[in-house]
mmCIF file of C-alpha atoms in Angstrom:
data_model
loop_
_atom_site.group_PDB
_atom_site.id
_atom_site.type_symbol
_atom_site.label_atom_id
_atom_site.label_comp_id
_atom_site.label_asym_id
_atom_site.label_seq_id
_atom_site.Cartn_x
_atom_site.Cartn_y
_atom_site.Cartn_z
ATOM 1 C CA MET X 195 -103.498 51.349 -53.401
ATOM 2 C CA LYS X 196 -101.952 48.171 -52.045
ATOM 3 C CA GLN X 197 -98.124 48.118 -52.045
ATOM 4 C CA ASN X 198 -96.861 44.299 -53.161
ATOM 5 C CA SER X 199 -94.601 43.131 -49.839
ATOM 6 C CA THR X 200 -91.904 41.085 -52.370
ATOM 7 C CA LEU X 201 -91.397 44.474 -54.381
ATOM 8 C CA GLY X 202 -90.848 46.595 -51.455
ATOM 9 C CA ASN X 203 -88.160 44.354 -49.672
ATOM 10 C CA LEU X 204 -86.082 44.874 -53.159
ATOM 11 C CA PRO X 205 -82.851 46.786 -52.744
ATOM 12 C CA ASN X 206 -83.519 50.269 -55.060
ATOM 13 C CA PRO X 207 -81.126 49.729 -57.947
ATOM 14 C CA SER X 208 -80.660 53.265 -58.424
ATOM 15 C CA ALA X 209 -79.244 53.924 -55.072
ATOM 16 C CA ALA X 210 -76.826 51.392 -55.194
ATOM 17 C CA HIS X 211 -75.367 52.715 -58.507
ATOM 18 C CA GLN X 212 -75.316 56.073 -56.821
ATOM 19 C CA ARG X 213 -73.411 54.568 -53.668
ATOM 20 C CA ASP X 214 -70.951 52.636 -56.105
ATOM 21 C CA SER X 215 -70.284 55.522 -58.155
ATOM 22 C CA LEU X 216 -69.224 58.123 -55.643
ATOM 23 C CA PRO X 217 -65.965 59.450 -55.786
ATOM 24 C CA ASN X 218 -63.533 58.182 -52.985
ATOM 25 C CA THR X 219 -62.944 61.205 -50.899
ATOM 26 C CA THR X 220 -61.246 58.834 -47.961
ATOM 27 C CA GLY X 221 -57.971 58.986 -50.071
ATOM 28 C CA ALA X 222 -57.469 55.269 -49.124
ATOM 29 C CA THR X 223 -56.099 53.591 -51.761
ATOM 30 C CA ARG X 224 -57.295 49.933 -52.742
ATOM 31 C CA GLU X 225 -53.462 48.197 -51.991
ATOM 32 C CA PRO X 226 -53.847 45.246 -50.268
ATOM 33 C CA LEU X 227 -54.118 45.011 -46.419
ATOM 34 C CA LEU X 228 -51.560 42.988 -44.481
ATOM 35 C CA ASN X 229 -52.419 41.170 -41.169
ATOM 36 C CA GLU X 230 -50.319 42.199 -37.852
ATOM 37 C CA GLN X 231 -48.133 38.781 -38.830
ATOM 38 C CA GLN X 232 -47.116 40.233 -41.715
ATOM 39 C CA ALA X 233 -46.382 43.428 -40.950
ATOM 40 C CA ALA X 234 -44.375 42.773 -37.933
ATOM 41 C CA GLU X 235 -42.397 40.198 -40.750
ATOM 42 C CA PHE X 236 -42.240 43.450 -42.687
ATOM 43 C CA LEU X 237 -40.652 45.462 -40.185
ATOM 44 C CA ASN X 238 -38.425 42.732 -38.777
ATOM 45 C CA ILE X 239 -40.147 42.654 -35.641
ATOM 46 C CA ARG X 240 -42.486 40.827 -33.001
ATOM 47 C CA PRO X 241 -46.272 41.196 -33.405
ATOM 48 C CA GLY X 242 -46.774 42.348 -29.761
ATOM 49 C CA THR X 243 -43.871 45.346 -30.306
ATOM 50 C CA LEU X 244 -46.470 46.760 -33.084
ATOM 51 C CA ALA X 245 -49.681 46.048 -30.689
ATOM 52 C CA CYS X 246 -47.541 48.025 -27.558
ATOM 53 C CA TRP X 247 -46.723 51.210 -30.192
ATOM 54 C CA ARG X 248 -50.511 50.961 -31.061
ATOM 55 C CA VAL X 249 -52.036 50.804 -27.893
ATOM 56 C CA THR X 250 -49.211 53.603 -26.460
ATOM 57 C CA LYS X 251 -49.421 55.521 -29.803
ATOM 58 C CA ARG X 252 -45.543 55.444 -29.515
ATOM 59 C CA TYR X 253 -45.085 56.075 -33.216
ATOM 60 C CA PRO X 254 -47.505 57.541 -35.643
ATOM 61 C CA LEU X 255 -47.761 54.156 -37.522
ATOM 62 C CA PRO X 256 -51.538 54.319 -39.420
ATOM 63 C CA TYR X 257 -53.477 51.062 -39.404
ATOM 64 C CA VAL X 258 -56.971 50.351 -40.230
ATOM 65 C CA LYS X 259 -59.367 48.422 -37.814
ATOM 66 C CA ILE X 260 -61.784 46.045 -39.495
ATOM 67 C CA GLY X 261 -63.819 44.715 -36.550
ATOM 68 C CA ARG X 262 -61.633 43.322 -34.166
ATOM 69 C CA SER X 263 -58.825 42.936 -36.852
ATOM 70 C CA VAL X 264 -55.953 45.247 -37.478
ATOM 71 C CA ARG X 265 -54.757 45.720 -41.035
ATOM 72 C CA TYR X 266 -51.629 47.852 -42.089
ATOM 73 C CA ARG X 267 -50.900 49.335 -45.768
ATOM 74 C CA ARG X 268 -47.291 47.719 -47.007
ATOM 75 C CA SER X 269 -46.956 51.643 -48.368
ATOM 76 C CA ASP X 270 -47.338 53.011 -44.755
ATOM 77 C CA LEU X 271 -44.994 50.543 -43.520
ATOM 78 C CA GLU X 272 -42.548 51.231 -46.302
ATOM 79 C CA ALA X 273 -42.895 55.368 -45.596
ATOM 80 C CA PHE X 274 -42.274 54.725 -41.426
ATOM 81 C CA ALA X 275 -39.345 52.478 -42.006
ATOM 82 C CA ALA X 276 -38.176 55.281 -44.404
ATOM 83 C CA ALA X 277 -38.838 58.212 -41.924
ATOM 84 C CA ARG X 278 -36.504 55.901 -39.516
ATOM 85 C CA GLU X 279 -33.401 55.388 -42.275
ATOM 86 C CA GLN X 280 -30.210 56.479 -40.881
ATOM 87 C CA GLY X 281 -27.512 57.054 -43.232
ATOM 88 C CA ALA X 282 -23.465 57.882 -43.454
ATOM 89 C CA ASP X 283 -24.804 61.305 -44.273
ATOM 90 C CA ASP X 284 -26.767 61.531 -40.716
ATOM 91 C CA LEU X 285 -23.278 59.832 -39.004
ATOM 92 C CA ALA X 286 -21.089 62.276 -40.478
ATOM 93 C CA GLN X 287 -23.178 65.670 -39.646
ATOM 94 C CA GLY X 288 -22.940 64.632 -35.651
ATOM 95 C CA ASP X 289 -18.920 64.280 -36.220
ATOM 96 C CA GLU X 290 -18.467 67.972 -37.077
#
């Protein structure tokens, strides 16, 4: 039995449905990603500083690589900043 060549090239709709219905096991959220410039502005630093931190692994700041592009999640930037927050309580403990 000869198969119709045009039908052989069509995607399998059930396979596409299965792929789309798989649970997200990566734990990644679907929040918008910020580019390097936007992330740098959020942290009030230069984009080159972010690049330096990334290359040297100076800080554990998560990022997403999409091809050659680097993207950051706003929640990761907020957590990064919060982890480095210095408050009056921290300063008072040093004086004791």
